[in-house]
CSV table of C-alpha atoms in Angstrom, one decimal:
chain,number,residue,atom,x,y,z
A,491,UNK,CA,0.0,0.0,0.0
A,492,UNK,CA,1.3,3.4,-0.9
A,493,UNK,CA,0.3,5.3,2.2
A,494,UNK,CA,0.5,9.1,2.9
A,495,UNK,CA,-0.3,8.8,6.7
A,496,UNK,CA,-3.6,10.7,6.4
A,497,UNK,CA,-4.1,13.2,9.2
A,498,UNK,CA,-7.4,15.0,9.3
A,499,UNK,CA,-7.9,18.5,10.9
A,500,UNK,CA,-8.2,18.1,14.7
A,501,UNK,CA,-6.5,14.7,14.7
A,502,UNK,CA,-3.2,14.5,16.6
A,503,UNK,CA,0.0,13.3,14.9
A,504,UNK,CA,0.2,10.4,17.4
A,505,UNK,CA,-3.3,9.3,16.4
A,506,UNK,CA,-2.5,9.5,12.7
A,507,UNK,CA,0.7,7.4,13.2
A,508,UNK,CA,-1.2,4.8,15.2
A,509,UNK,CA,-3.8,4.4,12.5
A,510,UNK,CA,-1.2,3.9,9.8
A,511,UNK,CA,0.6,1.4,12.0
A,512,UNK,CA,-2.6,-0.5,12.4
A,513,UNK,CA,-3.1,-0.5,8.6
A,514,UNK,CA,0.5,-1.8,8.1
A,515,UNK,CA,-0.1,-4.5,10.7
A,516,UNK,CA,-3.3,-5.5,8.8
A,517,UNK,CA,-1.4,-5.7,5.5
A,518,UNK,CA,1.3,-7.8,7.2
A,519,UNK,CA,-1.3,-10.2,8.6
A,520,UNK,CA,-3.1,-10.5,5.3
A,521,UNK,CA,0.1,-11.5,3.4
A,522,UNK,CA,0.7,-8.4,1.4
A,523,UNK,CA,4.2,-7.9,0.2
A,524,UNK,CA,5.0,-4.2,0.6
A,525,UNK,CA,3.9,-1.1,2.6
A,526,UNK,CA,5.4,2.1,1.2
A,527,UNK,CA,5.2,5.7,2.4
A,528,UNK,CA,4.8,8.6,0.0
A,529,UNK,CA,6.7,11.8,0.8
A,530,UNK,CA,4.6,14.9,0.6
A,531,UNK,CA,5.1,18.3,2.2
A,532,UNK,CA,2.6,21.1,3.0
A,533,UNK,CA,-0.5,19.1,1.8
A,534,UNK,CA,-3.6,19.2,4.0
A,535,UNK,CA,-4.7,15.8,5.3
A,536,UNK,CA,-1.2,14.3,4.7
A,537,UNK,CA,1.3,13.5,7.5
A,538,UNK,CA,3.8,11.4,5.6
A,539,UNK,CA,6.6,13.9,5.2
A,540,UNK,CA,9.4,11.6,6.7
A,541,UNK,CA,9.1,8.2,5.1
A,542,UNK,CA,12.4,6.9,6.5
A,543,UNK,CA,11.4,7.7,10.1
A,544,UNK,CA,7.9,6.3,9.7
A,545,UNK,CA,9.2,3.2,7.9
A,546,UNK,CA,11.4,2.5,11.0
A,547,UNK,CA,8.4,2.9,13.3
A,548,UNK,CA,6.3,0.5,11.2
A,549,UNK,CA,9.1,-2.1,10.8
A,550,UNK,CA,9.2,-2.3,14.6
A,551,UNK,CA,5.5,-3.0,14.7
A,552,UNK,CA,5.3,-5.6,11.9
A,553,UNK,CA,6.9,-9.0,11.3
A,554,UNK,CA,7.3,-9.7,7.6
A,555,UNK,CA,6.1,-7.0,5.3
A,556,UNK,CA,8.6,-4.9,3.4
A,557,UNK,CA,8.7,-1.2,4.3
A,558,UNK,CA,10.0,1.7,2.4
A,559,UNK,CA,9.6,5.0,0.6
A,560,UNK,CA,7.4,5.2,-2.4
A,561,UNK,CA,8.4,8.2,-4.5
A,562,UNK,CA,11.0,9.9,-2.3
A,563,UNK,CA,11.8,13.0,-4.4
A,564,UNK,CA,15.5,12.5,-5.0
A,565,UNK,CA,16.0,16.0,-6.4
A,566,UNK,CA,15.1,17.4,-3.0
A,567,UNK,CA,17.6,15.3,-1.0
A,568,UNK,CA,21.4,14.7,-1.0
A,569,UNK,CA,21.9,11.1,-2.2
A,570,UNK,CA,24.4,10.5,0.6
A,571,UNK,CA,21.8,11.3,3.3
A,572,UNK,CA,19.2,9.1,1.6
A,573,UNK,CA,21.7,6.3,1.2
A,574,UNK,CA,22.8,6.6,4.9
A,575,UNK,CA,19.2,6.6,6.1
A,576,UNK,CA,18.1,3.5,4.1
A,577,UNK,CA,21.4,1.6,4.7
A,578,UNK,CA,20.8,2.0,8.4
A,579,UNK,CA,17.2,0.8,8.0
A,580,UNK,CA,18.4,-2.2,6.0
A,581,UNK,CA,21.0,-3.0,8.6
A,582,UNK,CA,18.3,-2.9,11.3
A,583,UNK,CA,15.7,-4.8,9.3
A,584,UNK,CA,17.5,-7.1,6.8
A,585,UNK,CA,15.6,-8.0,3.7
A,586,UNK,CA,12.6,-5.8,4.7
A,587,UNK,CA,13.5,-2.4,3.4
A,588,UNK,CA,12.8,-0.9,-0.1
A,589,UNK,CA,13.8,2.5,-1.5
A,590,UNK,CA,11.6,4.1,-4.1
A,591,UNK,CA,12.7,7.4,-5.6
A,592,UNK,CA,11.0,9.8,-8.0
A,593,UNK,CA,11.5,13.1,-9.8
A,594,UNK,CA,8.9,15.8,-9.2
A,595,UNK,CA,10.0,18.8,-11.4
A,596,UNK,CA,9.5,18.2,-15.1
A,597,UNK,CA,12.8,20.0,-15.9
A,598,UNK,CA,14.9,18.2,-13.3
A,599,UNK,CA,15.5,14.9,-15.2
A,600,UNK,CA,19.2,15.5,-15.7
A,601,UNK,CA,19.7,16.2,-12.0
A,602,UNK,CA,17.5,13.3,-11.1
A,603,UNK,CA,19.6,10.9,-13.2
A,604,UNK,CA,22.9,12.2,-11.8
A,605,UNK,CA,21.6,11.8,-8.2
A,606,UNK,CA,20.2,8.3,-9.0
A,607,UNK,CA,23.6,7.2,-10.2
A,608,UNK,CA,25.2,8.6,-7.1
A,609,UNK,CA,22.7,7.0,-4.9
A,610,UNK,CA,23.1,3.6,-6.5
A,611,UNK,CA,26.9,3.8,-6.3
A,612,UNK,CA,26.7,4.6,-2.6
A,613,UNK,CA,24.4,1.7,-1.9
A,614,UNK,CA,26.2,-0.8,-4.1
A,615,UNK,CA,29.9,0.1,-3.5
A,616,UNK,CA,29.9,2.4,-0.5
A,617,UNK,CA,31.1,5.3,-2.6
A,618,UNK,CA,29.4,7.7,-5.0
A,619,UNK,CA,31.9,7.1,-7.8
A,620,UNK,CA,35.1,8.5,-9.2
A,621,UNK,CA,36.1,12.1,-8.4
A,622,UNK,CA,34.0,12.3,-5.2
A,623,UNK,CA,36.8,12.3,-2.7
A,624,UNK,CA,36.9,10.0,0.3
A,625,UNK,CA,33.2,9.9,1.0
A,626,UNK,CA,32.1,6.6,2.4
A,627,UNK,CA,28.7,5.3,3.3
A,628,UNK,CA,28.1,4.7,7.0
A,629,UNK,CA,26.6,1.4,8.0
A,630,UNK,CA,27.2,-0.1,4.5
A,631,UNK,CA,25.9,-3.6,4.3
A,632,UNK,CA,23.5,-5.5,2.0
A,633,UNK,CA,21.8,-2.6,0.3
A,634,UNK,CA,18.1,-2.1,0.0
A,635,UNK,CA,16.8,-2.5,-3.5
A,636,UNK,CA,16.2,0.8,-5.4
A,637,UNK,CA,13.0,1.3,-7.3
A,638,UNK,CA,12.0,4.2,-9.6
A,639,UNK,CA,8.5,5.6,-9.4
A,640,UNK,CA,7.5,7.3,-12.6
A,641,UNK,CA,4.6,9.2,-14.1
A,642,UNK,CA,6.3,10.1,-17.4
A,643,UNK,CA,8.1,8.1,-20.1
A,644,UNK,CA,11.4,9.9,-19.5
A,645,UNK,CA,11.7,8.7,-15.9
A,646,UNK,CA,10.6,5.2,-17.0
A,647,UNK,CA,13.4,5.2,-19.6
A,648,UNK,CA,15.9,6.3,-16.9
A,649,UNK,CA,15.0,3.3,-14.8
A,650,UNK,CA,15.2,1.0,-17.9
A,651,UNK,CA,18.7,1.9,-19.0
A,652,UNK,CA,19.9,1.3,-15.4
A,653,UNK,CA,18.2,-2.0,-15.1
A,654,UNK,CA,16.1,-0.8,-12.2
A,655,UNK,CA,12.5,-2.0,-11.3
A,656,UNK,CA,9.8,0.5,-12.2
A,657,UNK,CA,6.6,1.5,-10.4
A,658,UNK,CA,4.3,3.5,-12.8
A,659,UNK,CA,2.1,6.0,-10.9
A,660,UNK,CA,-1.0,4.9,-12.7
A,661,UNK,CA,-3.2,6.2,-9.8
A,662,UNK,CA,-1.9,9.7,-10.4
A,663,UNK,CA,-1.3,9.9,-14.2
A,664,UNK,CA,-3.1,7.1,-16.0
A,665,UNK,CA,-3.1,9.0,-19.3
A,666,UNK,CA,0.7,8.4,-19.6
A,667,UNK,CA,0.8,4.8,-18.3
A,668,UNK,CA,0.9,3.2,-21.7
A,669,UNK,CA,3.7,5.5,-22.9
A,670,UNK,CA,5.7,5.0,-19.7
A,671,UNK,CA,5.3,1.2,-19.9
A,672,UNK,CA,6.4,1.2,-23.6
A,673,UNK,CA,9.5,3.3,-22.9
A,674,UNK,CA,10.5,1.1,-20.0
A,675,UNK,CA,10.2,-2.1,-22.0
A,676,UNK,CA,11.8,-0.8,-25.1
A,677,UNK,CA,14.9,0.6,-23.4
A,678,UNK,CA,15.5,-2.0,-20.8
A,679,UNK,CA,19.2,-2.9,-21.3
A,680,UNK,CA,20.3,-5.0,-18.3
A,681,UNK,CA,21.0,-8.7,-18.6
A,682,UNK,CA,18.1,-9.5,-16.3
A,683,UNK,CA,14.4,-9.0,-17.0
A,684,UNK,CA,12.4,-5.8,-16.5
A,685,UNK,CA,10.2,-5.6,-13.4
A,686,UNK,CA,7.1,-3.5,-13.8
A,687,UNK,CA,4.5,-2.5,-11.2
A,688,UNK,CA,1.5,-0.2,-11.3
A,689,UNK,CA,0.0,1.9,-8.5
A,690,UNK,CA,-3.8,1.9,-8.5
A,691,UNK,CA,-6.2,3.9,-6.4
A,692,UNK,CA,-8.7,1.5,-4.9
A,693,UNK,CA,-11.9,1.5,-2.9
A,694,UNK,CA,-13.4,-2.0,-2.3
A,695,UNK,CA,-16.5,-3.0,-0.3
A,696,UNK,CA,-19.1,-5.7,-0.2
A,697,UNK,CA,-21.0,-4.1,-3.0
A,698,UNK,CA,-20.5,-1.6,-5.8
A,699,UNK,CA,-22.9,0.8,-4.1
A,700,UNK,CA,-21.1,0.6,-0.7
A,701,UNK,CA,-17.7,1.2,-2.5
A,702,UNK,CA,-19.1,4.3,-4.2
A,703,UNK,CA,-20.4,5.6,-0.9
A,704,UNK,CA,-16.9,5.1,0.6
A,705,UNK,CA,-15.3,6.8,-2.3
A,706,UNK,CA,-17.8,9.7,-2.2
A,707,UNK,CA,-16.8,10.3,1.5
A,708,UNK,CA,-13.1,10.4,0.4
A,709,UNK,CA,-14.0,12.9,-2.3
A,710,UNK,CA,-16.0,15.0,0.1
A,711,UNK,CA,-13.1,15.4,2.5
A,712,UNK,CA,-10.3,15.7,0.0
A,713,UNK,CA,-12.1,18.3,-2.1
A,714,UNK,CA,-13.1,20.4,0.8
A,715,UNK,CA,-9.5,20.4,2.2
A,716,UNK,CA,-8.2,21.3,-1.2
A,717,UNK,CA,-10.6,24.2,-1.6
A,718,UNK,CA,-10.0,25.7,1.8
A,719,UNK,CA,-8.1,29.0,1.9
A,720,UNK,CA,-4.4,28.9,2.7
A,721,UNK,CA,-4.9,30.6,6.0
A,722,UNK,CA,-7.7,28.5,7.3
A,723,UNK,CA,-7.2,27.4,10.9
A,724,UNK,CA,-7.6,23.9,12.2
A,725,UNK,CA,-10.9,24.8,13.8
A,726,UNK,CA,-12.2,26.3,10.6
A,727,UNK,CA,-11.2,23.2,8.7
A,728,UNK,CA,-12.9,21.0,11.2
A,729,UNK,CA,-16.1,23.0,10.8
A,730,UNK,CA,-15.7,22.9,7.0
A,731,UNK,CA,-15.7,19.1,7.1
A,732,UNK,CA,-18.7,18.7,9.4
A,733,UNK,CA,-21.6,19.0,6.9
A,734,UNK,CA,-22.7,15.8,5.2
A,735,UNK,CA,-22.1,14.9,1.6
A,736,UNK,CA,-23.7,17.2,-0.9
A,737,UNK,CA,-25.3,16.2,-4.3
A,738,UNK,CA,-22.5,18.0,-6.3
A,739,UNK,CA,-19.9,16.1,-4.3
A,740,UNK,CA,-21.6,12.8,-5.0
A,741,UNK,CA,-21.8,13.7,-8.7
A,742,UNK,CA,-18.1,14.5,-8.6
A,743,UNK,CA,-17.4,11.1,-7.0
A,744,UNK,CA,-19.4,9.3,-9.7
A,745,UNK,CA,-17.3,11.1,-12.4
A,746,UNK,CA,-14.0,10.4,-10.7
A,747,UNK,CA,-14.9,6.8,-10.3
A,748,UNK,CA,-14.4,6.5,-14.0
A,749,UNK,CA,-10.8,7.7,-13.8
A,750,UNK,CA,-8.7,4.8,-15.3
A,751,UNK,CA,-6.3,5.2,-12.3
A,752,UNK,CA,-9.1,4.4,-9.8
A,753,UNK,CA,-10.8,1.0,-9.2
A,754,UNK,CA,-14.0,1.3,-7.1
A,755,UNK,CA,-16.4,-1.5,-6.5
A,756,UNK,CA,-17.1,-4.8,-4.9
A,757,UNK,CA,-14.5,-7.5,-4.5
A,758,UNK,CA,-15.6,-9.1,-7.7
A,759,UNK,CA,-15.5,-5.8,-9.6
A,760,UNK,CA,-12.1,-4.8,-8.2
A,761,UNK,CA,-10.5,-8.2,-8.9
A,762,UNK,CA,-11.8,-8.2,-12.5
A,763,UNK,CA,-10.5,-4.7,-13.2
A,764,UNK,CA,-7.1,-5.3,-11.6
A,765,UNK,CA,-6.9,-8.5,-13.7
A,766,UNK,CA,-7.7,-6.6,-16.8
A,767,UNK,CA,-5.1,-4.0,-16.0
A,768,UNK,CA,-2.4,-6.6,-15.4
A,769,UNK,CA,-3.3,-8.4,-18.7
A,770,UNK,CA,-3.1,-5.1,-20.6
A,771,UNK,CA,0.3,-4.1,-19.2
A,772,UNK,CA,1.8,-7.5,-18.3
A,773,UNK,CA,2.6,-5.9,-14.9
A,774,UNK,CA,4.5,-8.0,-12.4
A,775,UNK,CA,2.9,-6.4,-9.4
A,776,UNK,CA,0.1,-4.1,-8.4
A,777,UNK,CA,0.5,-1.6,-5.5
A,778,UNK,CA,-2.8,-0.5,-3.9
A,779,UNK,CA,-3.5,3.1,-2.9
A,780,UNK,CA,-6.6,2.8,-0.7
A,781,UNK,CA,-8.6,6.0,-1.1
A,782,UNK,CA,-9.7,6.6,2.4
A,783,UNK,CA,-8.7,8.8,5.3
A,784,UNK,CA,-9.9,6.5,8.1
A,785,UNK,CA,-7.5,3.7,9.0
A,786,UNK,CA,-10.2,1.2,9.7
A,787,UNK,CA,-11.6,1.7,6.2
A,788,UNK,CA,-8.1,1.4,4.6
A,789,UNK,CA,-7.7,-1.9,6.4
A,790,UNK,CA,-11.1,-3.1,5.3
A,791,UNK,CA,-10.3,-2.2,1.7
A,792,UNK,CA,-7.1,-4.4,2.0
A,793,UNK,CA,-9.2,-7.3,3.4
A,794,UNK,CA,-11.8,-7.0,0.7
A,795,UNK,CA,-9.2,-6.9,-2.2
A,796,UNK,CA,-7.3,-9.8,-0.7
A,797,UNK,CA,-10.5,-11.9,-0.6
A,798,UNK,CA,-11.3,-11.0,-4.2
A,799,UNK,CA,-7.9,-11.8,-5.5
A,800,UNK,CA,-7.8,-15.1,-3.6
A,801,UNK,CA,-11.0,-16.1,-5.4
A,802,UNK,CA,-9.5,-15.1,-8.8
A,803,UNK,CA,-6.4,-17.2,-8.2
A,804,UNK,CA,-8.4,-20.2,-7.0
A,805,UNK,CA,-10.7,-20.1,-10.1
A,806,UNK,CA,-7.8,-20.2,-12.5
A,807,UNK,CA,-7.1,-16.6,-13.3
A,808,UNK,CA,-3.6,-15.3,-13.6
A,809,UNK,CA,-2.1,-14.9,-10.2
A,810,UNK,CA,-1.8,-11.3,-9.1
A,811,UNK,CA,0.9,-10.0,-6.8
A,812,UNK,CA,-1.2,-7.3,-5.1
A,813,UNK,CA,1.0,-5.4,-2.6
A,814,UNK,CA,0.1,-2.9,0.1
């Protein structure tokens, strides 16, 4: 699950972290493979600004599931600092740490690729490469795998030429998924095989109607937070969220449900649509982005999807590696 540590106005940071920890524990118990944390800053309703720190908290609470960053903006961080943080995590939790990096600014691809090479050199060899002085990576050991999260063909190609696994941000930019997948497969140059995963926004429930209701609640909250003025106080935001769902908000949810990056429906609907997406892209893995602020609902979504995919596998469909 690509999680942002949702934190609603009026909710304490401790409570938001506890909820995310409970969701990670649910994912671990359900047999999911990964639980990644997105890095975002200054976004209302989002508390996941420090993925390395939160990954350490969650790794201590779980037993098996892999923890890591999903889309750490490498152009915002020194590669040495990132490498040291995740090398320390990998030393503390062997074989359980992932490092996913991304580029945010469209004109920063050259800088991103330079920093990606420096990061990979530090993790693989303990040094950033020739001409970098006597810099050495602290706590160097078996390195965590590096993944690239992309929402454009250029970043996908950068992953391909370096032989790195790719996560396409289908939940955020579905219109470019096909081009990003094509660029990755066409330019993959390592001796191994490409590894492709897709992120998908998902709301699953016992019925299509219940799933739409859950999605509408997510749209209600997220749209109101986005529309609030920049100087709105916490009390004002709490008051803004208090009124019930409106007809225009439900209509907006019905339109957004058709977004190709979203899968909203019953366990049967979700399993079918995920299976179709995997068949169309030949993806090796699907990473879920549960569209809910409430931790109990995020956990319920994971349980419902797991039940639906188990049924698909048992009835002879192509096995799906659905990760949270």
